[in-house]
């Protein structure tokens, strides 16, 4: 029997823009919350102006704002400010990603809203957080990626590090915010009190280091991870290799997998005795002899097409994969079987396909069929839910306090 979605009955005010905050709202909507996307009159969320475009619709906005109701209100007008205050009074969660202090000017800071609604879970996302010497500085995911030490370890030695091409800081901070919000909602059940969650992109990426920080601290500051190109010197064999017609990755860093892999290489054109070289049979031995191992493996892979290498490695249970283009990802039977490409019916665009969220529950379906709202699409519905009369709503619409297009 299907259960109700986990966050059914929770109202979220999503007063955020671009990526990190909207992603939080999207996740909460998929989990069952009523998420009301609040935008400024005129152009609305800056994400609406971000490629990829189909006509005047932004795929960027469509992806991060599906499942939400759209409210566009001028909070500088007293009537709009009153509507906003009533909306937050009715809410369980408030999400924002403006520079610290910016929303206090509109009476939408945590202290002001929590005074009116003590149970409110207020989640702020910013580049550096609300404390510390850099709290006032603007920033994006790119800034956090550079400052966190992650970017410095990526790429080939001696070259400027490449852009990561995915918004790691925003998305990773966003999903941490989702976890924190749910924890705060659970805590509220016992305490009756909400709280302020202060998420920083920089903090989140520093927390992501599973190796570099402890490598430096536990070595007494002697070891600083650096760029290594296509493999990991402390985890041989684990890296990217070029075949005749493309690239693939091999993960044979575990002793048993390495022995199977080395034996295969020796049996299929590699150096005689390669599979029996006991100096390679331990992790420490492979790392110490990495510069002997890599040329052999590279030559072995380069002599074959990707499909042949993958077939040979799959046969001996050595983890491997082709480095896929995005068109290959979308056509991957595994991705299709997992429902990771979401199809929606858009009133203007027809069928659209976007990445799904990875939530899988045994008792309920989090697949989101509701497309992202047009600017101010649900103005009247939201205002009516807060007790505004038809005449008041019509007057606010006529005066541009409630804006739509």
Coordinates of C-alpha atoms in Angstrom, one line a residue:
X1 CA 0.0 0.0 0.0
X2 CA 1.3 3.4 -0.9
X3 CA 2.1 5.7 2.0
X4 CA 1.8 9.5 2.0
X5 CA 5.0 11.3 1.0
X6 CA 7.2 12.0 4.0
X7 CA 6.8 15.8 4.1
X8 CA 3.1 15.9 3.2
X9 CA 1.5 18.8 5.2
X10 CA 4.7 20.8 5.5
X11 CA 4.6 24.3 3.9
X12 CA 7.9 25.7 2.6
X13 CA 8.5 29.3 1.5
X14 CA 11.3 29.2 -1.1
X15 CA 12.7 32.7 -1.2
X16 CA 15.8 31.8 -3.1
X17 CA 17.3 32.1 -6.5
X18 CA 19.7 30.5 -9.0
X19 CA 20.7 27.0 -7.8
X20 CA 21.5 26.0 -4.2
X21 CA 18.3 27.3 -2.6
X22 CA 16.0 26.3 -5.5
X23 CA 17.5 22.8 -5.5
X24 CA 16.6 22.5 -1.8
X25 CA 13.0 23.5 -2.6
X26 CA 12.8 21.0 -5.4
X27 CA 13.9 18.2 -3.1
X28 CA 11.4 19.2 -0.4
X29 CA 8.6 19.3 -3.0
X30 CA 9.5 15.8 -4.3
X31 CA 9.3 14.6 -0.7
X32 CA 5.8 15.9 -0.4
X33 CA 6.0 19.5 1.0
X34 CA 4.0 22.3 -0.5
X35 CA 6.7 24.6 -1.8
X36 CA 5.8 28.2 -2.6
X37 CA 8.4 29.8 -4.9
X38 CA 8.5 33.5 -4.1
X39 CA 10.0 35.8 -6.8
X40 CA 10.5 39.5 -7.4
X41 CA 8.3 41.4 -9.9
X42 CA 9.9 41.9 -13.4
X43 CA 12.3 39.1 -14.3
X44 CA 11.9 36.9 -11.2
X45 CA 14.5 34.4 -10.2
X46 CA 17.8 35.1 -12.0
X47 CA 17.8 31.4 -12.9
X48 CA 15.0 32.2 -15.5
X49 CA 17.7 33.9 -17.6
X50 CA 20.1 31.0 -17.5
X51 CA 20.7 28.6 -20.5
X52 CA 19.6 26.2 -21.8
X53 CA 16.6 27.9 -23.4
X54 CA 13.7 26.5 -25.4
X55 CA 11.9 29.7 -26.6
X56 CA 11.8 31.9 -23.5
X57 CA 11.8 29.0 -21.1
X58 CA 15.0 28.2 -19.2
X59 CA 15.8 24.5 -18.7
X60 CA 17.9 25.6 -15.7
X61 CA 14.8 27.1 -14.0
X62 CA 12.5 24.2 -15.1
X63 CA 14.8 21.6 -13.5
X64 CA 15.3 23.3 -10.1
X65 CA 11.8 24.6 -9.6
X66 CA 9.5 21.8 -10.6
X67 CA 6.8 20.8 -8.2
X68 CA 6.4 24.3 -6.7
X69 CA 3.7 27.0 -6.7
X70 CA 4.7 30.3 -8.1
X71 CA 4.1 33.6 -6.2
X72 CA 5.5 36.9 -7.5
X73 CA 5.0 39.8 -5.0
X74 CA 6.4 43.2 -4.5
X75 CA 7.5 43.0 -0.8
X76 CA 8.4 46.7 -0.8
X77 CA 4.7 47.6 -1.0
X78 CA 3.0 47.4 2.4
X79 CA 0.3 45.1 1.0
X80 CA 2.9 42.8 -0.5
X81 CA 4.9 42.9 2.7
X82 CA 1.8 42.0 4.7
X83 CA 1.1 39.1 2.4
X84 CA 4.6 37.9 2.7
X85 CA 4.5 38.0 6.5
X86 CA 1.2 36.1 6.6
X87 CA 2.7 33.5 4.3
X88 CA 5.7 33.0 6.5
X89 CA 3.4 32.8 9.6
X90 CA 1.7 29.9 7.9
X91 CA 5.0 28.1 6.9
X92 CA 7.1 25.4 8.5
X93 CA 10.3 26.1 6.5
X94 CA 11.8 29.3 4.9
X95 CA 14.7 28.9 2.5
X96 CA 16.9 31.7 1.3
X97 CA 20.3 32.1 -0.3
X98 CA 21.0 35.9 -0.2
X99 CA 24.1 37.5 1.2
X100 CA 23.9 37.6 5.0
X101 CA 21.9 40.6 6.2
X102 CA 20.2 41.3 2.9
X103 CA 16.7 40.1 4.0
X104 CA 16.7 41.9 7.3
X105 CA 16.1 45.1 5.3
X106 CA 12.7 43.6 4.2
X107 CA 11.8 42.3 7.6
X108 CA 12.5 38.8 6.5
X109 CA 15.5 38.0 8.6
X110 CA 15.5 35.0 11.0
X111 CA 15.0 37.0 14.2
X112 CA 12.1 38.9 12.8
X113 CA 10.3 35.9 11.4
X114 CA 11.0 33.6 14.3
X115 CA 9.4 36.2 16.7
X116 CA 6.2 35.8 14.7
X117 CA 6.5 32.1 14.1
X118 CA 8.7 30.4 16.7
X119 CA 8.3 27.0 15.0
X120 CA 9.9 28.2 11.8
X121 CA 12.9 26.3 10.4
X122 CA 14.8 29.0 8.6
X123 CA 17.6 27.8 6.3
X124 CA 20.1 30.3 4.9
X125 CA 22.6 29.3 2.2
X126 CA 25.5 31.6 1.4
X127 CA 29.1 31.5 0.2
X128 CA 30.8 31.8 3.6
X129 CA 28.0 31.6 6.1
X130 CA 26.7 34.2 8.6
X131 CA 29.8 34.3 10.8
X132 CA 33.5 34.8 10.3
X133 CA 35.6 37.5 8.6
X134 CA 34.3 36.6 5.1
X135 CA 30.6 36.5 5.9
X136 CA 29.9 39.7 4.1
X137 CA 31.6 38.7 0.8
X138 CA 29.6 37.6 -2.2
X139 CA 30.4 34.2 -3.8
X140 CA 29.3 31.4 -6.0
X141 CA 30.1 27.7 -6.2
X142 CA 33.2 28.5 -8.3
X143 CA 34.6 30.6 -5.5
X144 CA 34.1 27.9 -2.9
X145 CA 35.6 25.2 -5.2
X146 CA 38.7 27.3 -5.6
X147 CA 39.1 28.2 -2.0
X148 CA 38.3 24.7 -0.6
X149 CA 41.4 23.0 -2.0
X150 CA 39.4 20.8 -4.3
X151 CA 40.2 22.6 -7.5
X152 CA 43.9 22.7 -6.7
X153 CA 44.0 18.8 -6.8
X154 CA 42.3 18.5 -10.2
X155 CA 44.0 18.4 -13.6
X156 CA 47.5 17.7 -14.9
X157 CA 50.6 18.7 -13.0
X158 CA 51.9 22.1 -14.1
X159 CA 48.6 23.2 -15.7
X160 CA 45.9 25.5 -14.4
X161 CA 43.2 23.4 -12.9
X162 CA 40.1 22.9 -15.1
X163 CA 36.5 24.0 -14.3
X164 CA 34.6 21.1 -12.8
X165 CA 31.6 21.7 -15.1
X166 CA 29.1 20.8 -12.5
X167 CA 28.0 23.0 -9.6
X168 CA 29.5 20.8 -6.9
X169 CA 29.4 23.5 -4.2
X170 CA 25.8 24.5 -4.8
X171 CA 24.4 21.0 -5.2
X172 CA 26.3 19.4 -2.3
X173 CA 25.4 22.3 0.0
X174 CA 21.8 22.0 -1.2
X175 CA 21.4 18.3 -0.3
X176 CA 23.1 18.9 3.1
X177 CA 20.5 21.7 3.7
X178 CA 17.8 19.2 2.9
X179 CA 19.1 16.8 5.5
X180 CA 19.5 19.6 8.1
X181 CA 16.0 20.9 7.4
X182 CA 14.5 17.4 7.9
X183 CA 16.5 17.0 11.1
X184 CA 15.3 20.4 12.4
X185 CA 11.7 19.4 11.6
X186 CA 12.1 16.2 13.5
X187 CA 13.6 18.0 16.4
X188 CA 10.7 20.5 16.4
X189 CA 8.4 17.6 17.1
X190 CA 9.9 17.3 20.6
X191 CA 10.9 20.9 21.3
X192 CA 8.1 22.8 19.5
X193 CA 10.8 25.2 18.4
X194 CA 12.3 25.9 15.0
X195 CA 15.8 27.2 14.4
X196 CA 18.2 28.9 12.0
X197 CA 20.3 26.6 9.8
X198 CA 23.3 28.4 8.5
X199 CA 24.8 26.6 5.4
X200 CA 28.0 27.8 3.7
X201 CA 29.2 26.6 0.3
X202 CA 32.8 26.9 1.5
X203 CA 32.1 24.9 4.7
X204 CA 30.4 22.1 2.8
X205 CA 33.2 21.6 0.3
X206 CA 35.9 21.6 3.0
X207 CA 33.9 18.9 4.8
X208 CA 33.9 16.9 1.6
X209 CA 37.6 16.1 1.8
X210 CA 37.7 12.4 2.5
X211 CA 41.5 12.3 2.3
X212 CA 43.3 15.6 1.8
X213 CA 42.8 17.1 5.2
X214 CA 43.7 14.0 7.2
X215 CA 46.6 13.5 4.8
X216 CA 48.0 16.9 5.8
X217 CA 47.2 16.9 9.5
X218 CA 48.2 13.3 10.3
X219 CA 51.5 13.7 8.4
X220 CA 52.4 16.7 10.6
X221 CA 52.0 19.0 7.6
X222 CA 54.5 17.2 5.5
X223 CA 52.0 15.9 2.8
X224 CA 50.0 18.3 0.7
X225 CA 47.9 16.6 -2.0
X226 CA 48.7 18.0 -5.5
X227 CA 47.5 17.5 -9.1
X228 CA 48.2 13.9 -10.3
X229 CA 46.4 13.9 -13.7
X230 CA 44.7 10.7 -14.5
X231 CA 45.4 8.4 -11.5
X232 CA 45.8 8.4 -7.8
X233 CA 49.3 7.8 -6.6
X234 CA 48.2 6.5 -3.2
X235 CA 45.6 4.1 -4.7
X236 CA 47.2 2.1 -7.5
X237 CA 45.5 1.0 -9.8
X238 CA 42.7 3.6 -9.9
X239 CA 42.4 6.0 -12.8
X240 CA 41.5 7.0 -16.4
X241 CA 43.0 5.2 -19.4
X242 CA 42.7 5.9 -23.1
X243 CA 41.7 3.1 -25.4
X244 CA 41.6 3.0 -29.3
X245 CA 38.2 4.7 -29.5
X246 CA 37.6 6.4 -26.2
X247 CA 38.4 6.6 -22.5
X248 CA 37.6 4.3 -19.6
X249 CA 38.2 4.0 -15.9
X250 CA 39.7 1.0 -14.1
X251 CA 39.4 0.4 -10.3
X252 CA 41.8 -2.4 -9.5
X253 CA 43.2 -0.9 -6.3
X254 CA 42.1 -3.8 -4.1
X255 CA 44.6 -6.6 -3.8
X256 CA 42.4 -9.4 -5.2
X257 CA 41.1 -7.3 -8.1
X258 CA 44.7 -6.3 -8.9
X259 CA 45.9 -9.9 -9.0
X260 CA 43.1 -10.9 -11.4
X261 CA 43.7 -7.8 -13.6
X262 CA 47.5 -8.3 -13.7
X263 CA 47.1 -11.9 -14.6
X264 CA 44.8 -11.0 -17.5
X265 CA 47.3 -8.4 -18.7
X266 CA 50.1 -10.9 -18.7
X267 CA 48.0 -13.5 -20.5
X268 CA 46.9 -11.1 -23.3
X269 CA 50.0 -9.4 -24.5
X270 CA 51.5 -7.8 -21.4
X271 CA 55.0 -8.5 -20.1
X272 CA 55.7 -12.0 -19.0
X273 CA 55.6 -12.4 -15.3
X274 CA 53.5 -9.2 -14.8
X275 CA 50.8 -11.1 -13.1
X276 CA 53.2 -12.9 -10.8
X277 CA 55.2 -9.9 -9.6
X278 CA 54.8 -10.2 -5.9
X279 CA 56.1 -6.6 -5.4
X280 CA 52.8 -5.4 -6.9
X281 CA 50.5 -7.6 -4.7
X282 CA 50.1 -5.2 -1.9
X283 CA 48.7 -1.6 -2.0
X284 CA 52.0 -0.3 -0.6
X285 CA 54.0 -2.2 -3.2
X286 CA 51.8 -1.0 -6.1
X287 CA 52.1 2.6 -5.0
X288 CA 55.9 2.3 -4.6
X289 CA 56.1 0.8 -8.1
X290 CA 53.4 2.9 -9.8
X291 CA 55.7 4.3 -12.5
X292 CA 56.5 0.7 -13.5
X293 CA 52.9 -0.3 -13.6
X294 CA 51.2 2.6 -15.4
X295 CA 53.1 2.3 -18.8
X296 CA 52.2 -1.4 -19.0
X297 CA 48.5 -0.8 -18.3
X298 CA 48.3 2.2 -20.6
X299 CA 49.9 0.2 -23.5
X300 CA 47.6 -2.7 -22.9
X301 CA 44.5 -0.5 -22.9
X302 CA 45.6 1.6 -25.9
X303 CA 45.8 -1.6 -28.0
X304 CA 42.1 -2.3 -27.7
X305 CA 38.7 -0.6 -28.3
X306 CA 36.8 0.4 -25.2
X307 CA 34.1 -2.3 -25.5
X308 CA 36.7 -5.1 -25.7
X309 CA 38.5 -3.9 -22.5
X310 CA 35.2 -3.6 -20.6
X311 CA 34.2 -7.1 -21.7
X312 CA 37.5 -8.6 -20.6
X313 CA 37.4 -6.8 -17.2
X314 CA 33.8 -7.6 -16.5
X315 CA 34.5 -11.2 -17.1
X316 CA 37.0 -11.2 -14.2
X317 CA 35.0 -8.9 -12.0
X318 CA 37.3 -5.9 -12.1
X319 CA 35.3 -2.6 -11.7
X320 CA 35.5 -0.6 -14.9
X321 CA 33.4 1.8 -17.0
X322 CA 33.5 3.8 -20.1
X323 CA 33.8 7.6 -19.7
X324 CA 30.4 8.4 -21.2
X325 CA 29.1 11.5 -23.0
X326 CA 25.8 12.9 -21.7
X327 CA 23.9 11.4 -24.7
X328 CA 25.3 7.9 -23.7
X329 CA 24.2 8.5 -20.1
X330 CA 20.7 9.3 -21.1
X331 CA 20.6 6.1 -23.3
X332 CA 22.1 3.9 -20.6
X333 CA 19.7 1.0 -19.8
X334 CA 20.7 1.3 -16.1
X335 CA 19.7 5.0 -15.9
X336 CA 16.5 4.2 -17.8
X337 CA 15.6 1.3 -15.5
X338 CA 16.1 3.5 -12.5
X339 CA 13.9 6.2 -13.8
X340 CA 16.6 8.8 -13.7
X341 CA 15.3 10.7 -16.7
X342 CA 12.1 12.4 -15.8
X343 CA 9.5 13.2 -18.5
X344 CA 7.0 15.9 -17.9
X345 CA 4.2 17.4 -19.9
X346 CA 4.8 21.2 -20.2
X347 CA 1.8 23.3 -21.4
X348 CA 3.9 25.3 -23.8
X349 CA 6.8 23.0 -24.6
X350 CA 5.1 19.6 -24.8
X351 CA 7.2 16.7 -23.5
X352 CA 10.3 17.7 -21.7
X353 CA 13.0 15.5 -20.2
X354 CA 15.0 16.5 -17.1
X355 CA 17.2 14.7 -14.5
X356 CA 15.2 13.0 -11.8
X357 CA 16.2 13.1 -8.1
X358 CA 17.8 9.9 -6.7
X359 CA 15.2 9.4 -3.9
X360 CA 13.8 5.8 -3.8
X361 CA 11.3 4.9 -1.1
X362 CA 9.6 1.5 -0.8
X363 CA 6.3 3.0 0.3
X364 CA 5.9 6.0 -1.9
X365 CA 6.8 7.5 -5.2
X366 CA 8.6 10.9 -5.3
X367 CA 8.5 11.3 -9.1
X368 CA 7.6 14.9 -9.7
X369 CA 5.1 15.4 -12.5
X370 CA 4.3 19.1 -11.8
X371 CA 6.3 21.5 -14.0
X372 CA 8.0 24.6 -12.7
X373 CA 5.6 27.5 -12.4
X374 CA 5.3 30.5 -14.7
X375 CA 6.2 33.8 -13.0
X376 CA 3.4 34.5 -10.5
X377 CA 1.3 31.6 -11.8
X378 CA -0.3 30.8 -8.4
X379 CA -0.6 34.3 -7.0
X380 CA -4.4 34.2 -6.5
X381 CA -4.4 30.7 -5.0
X382 CA -1.7 31.5 -2.5
X383 CA -3.2 34.8 -1.5
X384 CA -6.6 33.3 -1.1
X385 CA -5.1 30.6 1.2
X386 CA -3.9 33.4 3.5
X387 CA -7.3 34.9 3.8
X388 CA -7.2 37.7 1.2
X389 CA -10.5 38.4 -0.5
X390 CA -11.1 38.3 -4.2
X391 CA -11.4 42.1 -4.2
X392 CA -8.1 42.5 -2.4
X393 CA -6.4 40.1 -4.7
X394 CA -7.8 41.8 -7.8
X395 CA -6.6 45.2 -6.5
X396 CA -3.1 43.9 -5.7
X397 CA -3.0 42.4 -9.2
X398 CA -4.1 45.6 -10.8
X399 CA -1.5 47.6 -8.9
X400 CA 1.3 45.2 -9.6
X401 CA 1.8 44.2 -6.0
X402 CA 1.0 40.7 -7.3
X403 CA 2.8 40.3 -10.6
X404 CA 2.5 37.7 -13.3
X405 CA 3.3 37.2 -17.0

